[in-house]
mmCIF file of C-alpha atoms in Angstrom:
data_model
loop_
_atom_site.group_PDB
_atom_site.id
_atom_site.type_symbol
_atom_site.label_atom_id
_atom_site.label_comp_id
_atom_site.label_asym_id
_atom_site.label_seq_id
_atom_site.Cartn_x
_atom_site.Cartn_y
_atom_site.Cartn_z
ATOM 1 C CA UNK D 140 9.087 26.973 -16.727
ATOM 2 C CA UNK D 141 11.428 29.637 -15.993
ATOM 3 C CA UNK D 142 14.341 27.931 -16.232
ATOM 4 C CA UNK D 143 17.524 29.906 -17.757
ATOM 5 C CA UNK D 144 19.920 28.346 -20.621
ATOM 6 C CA UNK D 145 23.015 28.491 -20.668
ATOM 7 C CA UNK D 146 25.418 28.190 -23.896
ATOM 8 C CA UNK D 147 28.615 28.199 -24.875
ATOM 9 C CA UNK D 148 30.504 31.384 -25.059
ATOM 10 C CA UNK D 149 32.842 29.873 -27.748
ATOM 11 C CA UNK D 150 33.404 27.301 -29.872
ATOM 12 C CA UNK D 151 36.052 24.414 -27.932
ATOM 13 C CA UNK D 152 35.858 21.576 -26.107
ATOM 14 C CA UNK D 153 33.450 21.311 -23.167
ATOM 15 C CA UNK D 154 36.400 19.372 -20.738
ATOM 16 C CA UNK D 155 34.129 19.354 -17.789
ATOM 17 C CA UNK D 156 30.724 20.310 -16.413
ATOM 18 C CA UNK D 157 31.072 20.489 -12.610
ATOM 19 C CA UNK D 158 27.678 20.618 -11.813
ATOM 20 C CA UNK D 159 25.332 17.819 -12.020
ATOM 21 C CA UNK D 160 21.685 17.442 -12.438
ATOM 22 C CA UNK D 161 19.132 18.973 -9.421
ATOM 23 C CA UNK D 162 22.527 20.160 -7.553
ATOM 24 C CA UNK D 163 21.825 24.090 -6.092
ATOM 25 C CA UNK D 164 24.749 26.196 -7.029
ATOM 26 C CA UNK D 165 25.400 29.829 -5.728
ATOM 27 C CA UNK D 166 26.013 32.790 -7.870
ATOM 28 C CA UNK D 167 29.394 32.852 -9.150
ATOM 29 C CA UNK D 168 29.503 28.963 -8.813
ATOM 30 C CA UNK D 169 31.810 27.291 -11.507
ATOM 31 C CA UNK D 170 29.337 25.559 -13.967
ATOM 32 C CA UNK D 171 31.438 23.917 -16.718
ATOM 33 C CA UNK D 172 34.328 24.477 -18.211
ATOM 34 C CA UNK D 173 35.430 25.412 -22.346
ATOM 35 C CA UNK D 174 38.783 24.513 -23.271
ATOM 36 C CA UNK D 175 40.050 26.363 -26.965
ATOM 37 C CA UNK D 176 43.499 27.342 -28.294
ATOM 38 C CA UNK D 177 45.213 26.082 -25.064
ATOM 39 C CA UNK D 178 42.929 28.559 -22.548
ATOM 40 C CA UNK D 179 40.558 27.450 -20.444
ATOM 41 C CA UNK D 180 37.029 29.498 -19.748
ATOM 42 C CA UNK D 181 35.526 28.899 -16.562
ATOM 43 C CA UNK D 182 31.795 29.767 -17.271
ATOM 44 C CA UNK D 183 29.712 30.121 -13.851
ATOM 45 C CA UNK D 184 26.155 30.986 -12.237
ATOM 46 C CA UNK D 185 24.592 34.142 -13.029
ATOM 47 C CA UNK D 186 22.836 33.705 -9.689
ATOM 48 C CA UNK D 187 21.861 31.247 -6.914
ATOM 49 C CA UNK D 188 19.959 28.479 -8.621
ATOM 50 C CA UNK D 189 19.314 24.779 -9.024
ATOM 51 C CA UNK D 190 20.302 22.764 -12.136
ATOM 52 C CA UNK D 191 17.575 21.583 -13.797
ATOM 53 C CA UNK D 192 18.723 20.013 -16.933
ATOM 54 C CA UNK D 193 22.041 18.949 -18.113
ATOM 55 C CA UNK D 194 22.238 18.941 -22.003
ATOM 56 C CA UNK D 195 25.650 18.428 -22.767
ATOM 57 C CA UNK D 196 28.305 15.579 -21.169
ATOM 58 C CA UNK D 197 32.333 16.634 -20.685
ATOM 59 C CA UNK D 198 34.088 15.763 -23.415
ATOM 60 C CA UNK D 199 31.979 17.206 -25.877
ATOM 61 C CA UNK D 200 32.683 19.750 -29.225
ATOM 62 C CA UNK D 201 30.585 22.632 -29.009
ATOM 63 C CA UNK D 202 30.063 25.946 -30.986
ATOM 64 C CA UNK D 203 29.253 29.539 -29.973
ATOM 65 C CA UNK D 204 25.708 29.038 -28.365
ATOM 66 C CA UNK D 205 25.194 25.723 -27.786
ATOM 67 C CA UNK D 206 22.718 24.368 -24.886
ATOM 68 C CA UNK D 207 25.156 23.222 -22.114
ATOM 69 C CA UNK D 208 22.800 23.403 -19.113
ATOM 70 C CA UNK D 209 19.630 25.189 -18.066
ATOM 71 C CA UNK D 210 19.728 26.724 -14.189
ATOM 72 C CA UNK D 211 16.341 27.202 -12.662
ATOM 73 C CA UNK D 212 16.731 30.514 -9.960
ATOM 74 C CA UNK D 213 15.987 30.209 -6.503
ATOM 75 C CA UNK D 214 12.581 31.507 -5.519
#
């Protein structure tokens, strides 16, 4: 498949993922969000896609790196 993961840019709390499963999502698109040291990081599509897989519920500890979601690009 040519499906695209996406991590976590830095270690926190994943507080929300916005998207859900097989929902298409334009570029720019708010994807999930990383809560550390107070800030929050909105993390969003590279480009228009559909969300294939989901790895990682809200509410979750992650490090640097860590599977949150894999987008599949629009053909």
């Amino acid at each position: 498949s040519n499906s695209h993961q996406i991590g976590a840019p830095l270690q926190g709390m994943l507080s929300k993922v916005i998207v859900k499963n097989g929902e298409p999502v334009k570029k720019n698109q708010p994807l999930f969000i990383i809560e550390a040291m107070k800030m929050e990081t909105i993390i969003t599509a590279p480009y228009d896609a559909t969300i294939s897989h989901i790895e990682l519920p809200g509410g979750t500890l992650v490090n640097t790196n860590d599977l949150i979601l894999e987008l599949k690009p629009k053909s």
